[in-house]
């Protein structure tokens, strides 16, 4: 049954990955796995992230094209490549950039000394997230004009973009309920440094064969572009002033919001693990430094009717034309208003099913240590992120191996709409109490990253005091 | 072991590169959209031209401010324009439409006319395409005002036009604007 569902998933695949951290998810040797699942089963007494170095994450992707498609130095005319890109993508293709930097983080086990079954973790990180869909109809209109598109309705809702720079202060608590169940929650306070959002656009533009004149041009425009934190920056003179202003917003200085993560780890049997988590179920309320730009109106233009208008109004062409001009100006005049708004964060869902096996063989007795950990783990992971039009999904198969006591690694194979062959590799080392990890995906494309539809890398340094072995 | 793995990882990271890519190509960006827009239209019936003598010229004229072609975007990117006119006449009179374009100082930048023969027995359709390229295109870009003069010629047979006269004269027109938008 499981096989069938996997096949179905592959056949109907529309899997997309964006800020998917399939390598870090459930990699419980690394404290930052708690950020993906507050119910991740970590075993530390305490840890502290090396400030500014504990998690550096970068991810960029485009679902319908790659840098290479457009910028390949292959002798094909740039405009021909541009044409291919414009026509090969559709309105649901998207571009995404995501970056995270942990400023500080830490955690410690709490509970009675004989049974410290809770782990409190906290930190502050900064995140940039930009996501926009390919505005297909706008691109075609700009590329061709309307001459070859008489009768075609250009859908103005194709413009759909949002972006934000935020800082996140968070505290989470993981609880090991028993051998089978672990769960956790994380509360977040968001401070928005910058935000823009244009996700509810409506309207159309169409040129149709007219009755009185050759064409009727019909505009139906309902567009809005919301911003917060941007207007005040444009008033500043230098970029250093802007940086100073942004720094002020990192700790509660921006527009504030609240969020929640929740997750669990469950072992139905000793060697089986099921996990699930939801992140960033939250919003930001933008009240300060807000500016919204709006375009609104409907109008059909079919030309100028001069001399003696048939309607008997006695208008001259001049008056008639002025009326048209005013209507156009009204239609295309940007209304700038200060309006509070709410931006929802993009919630992320992670889940996994995995199986552990193979204990370490002890040389002395040629047997396995009963109390030892399993060295291998294989499983499947599912990832989803809520985006303006529809959730984007990714499915990964993974193999985790504890290579040595001080070194573990994880390999993932991910299917999403960026790629059907995304192989990722991550390793985590523990030298003394220093934990270093580095992970990257799309390794098959590493010989030429430009051909990759997406790439992500993350690395970090922590100081970990592990739980003593029982 | 670590000593072996880290160099390997480093190797992967450092050998990963972006090959055969030339971002400067973006400077060659050039797109050539073609826009079509309705221009002037009218539909007059014979009875609207009250001409009781049958021997007079009737001149109707109107003008409009036209700053569209002075817009910076048009100035920079419009490479060719065509005005297409279609006049259909079923009135038993000869018409001439004169289009006169003026610059901001009131000097004529360009003019052209469309002569339409009398549509006595059947409908007469006259088309006219005015192409603006090179020097003429510059004249169009200098244009701020356009005048349209419709002249009705006297009847050859001296028949007057009144409320009972039949026929119509209709004009439809459109502009085709050829753009070349590049980064230069």
XYZ file of C-alpha atoms in Angstrom, chain A residues 6 10 22-23 353 377-382 394-400 410-415 422-424:
27
model
C 4.654 6.456 -3.278
C 5.720 10.178 -8.158
C 15.496 17.797 4.432
C 19.054 17.151 5.618
C 8.733 7.614 8.917
C 18.428 4.729 9.806
C 16.441 4.807 6.595
C 13.207 6.577 5.995
C 10.960 8.870 4.068
C 10.291 12.515 4.754
C 7.569 14.764 3.509
C 8.769 17.765 -1.447
C 9.372 14.116 -0.756
C 12.720 12.768 0.402
C 14.166 9.353 1.038
C 17.071 9.380 3.435
C 19.800 7.239 4.875
C 21.449 8.223 8.102
C 22.920 11.777 6.166
C 22.191 11.356 2.484
C 18.887 12.436 0.976
C 17.230 11.970 -2.354
C 14.563 14.551 -2.897
C 11.855 14.918 -5.484
C 18.175 16.165 -5.886
C 20.837 14.370 -3.885
C 21.945 15.986 -0.661
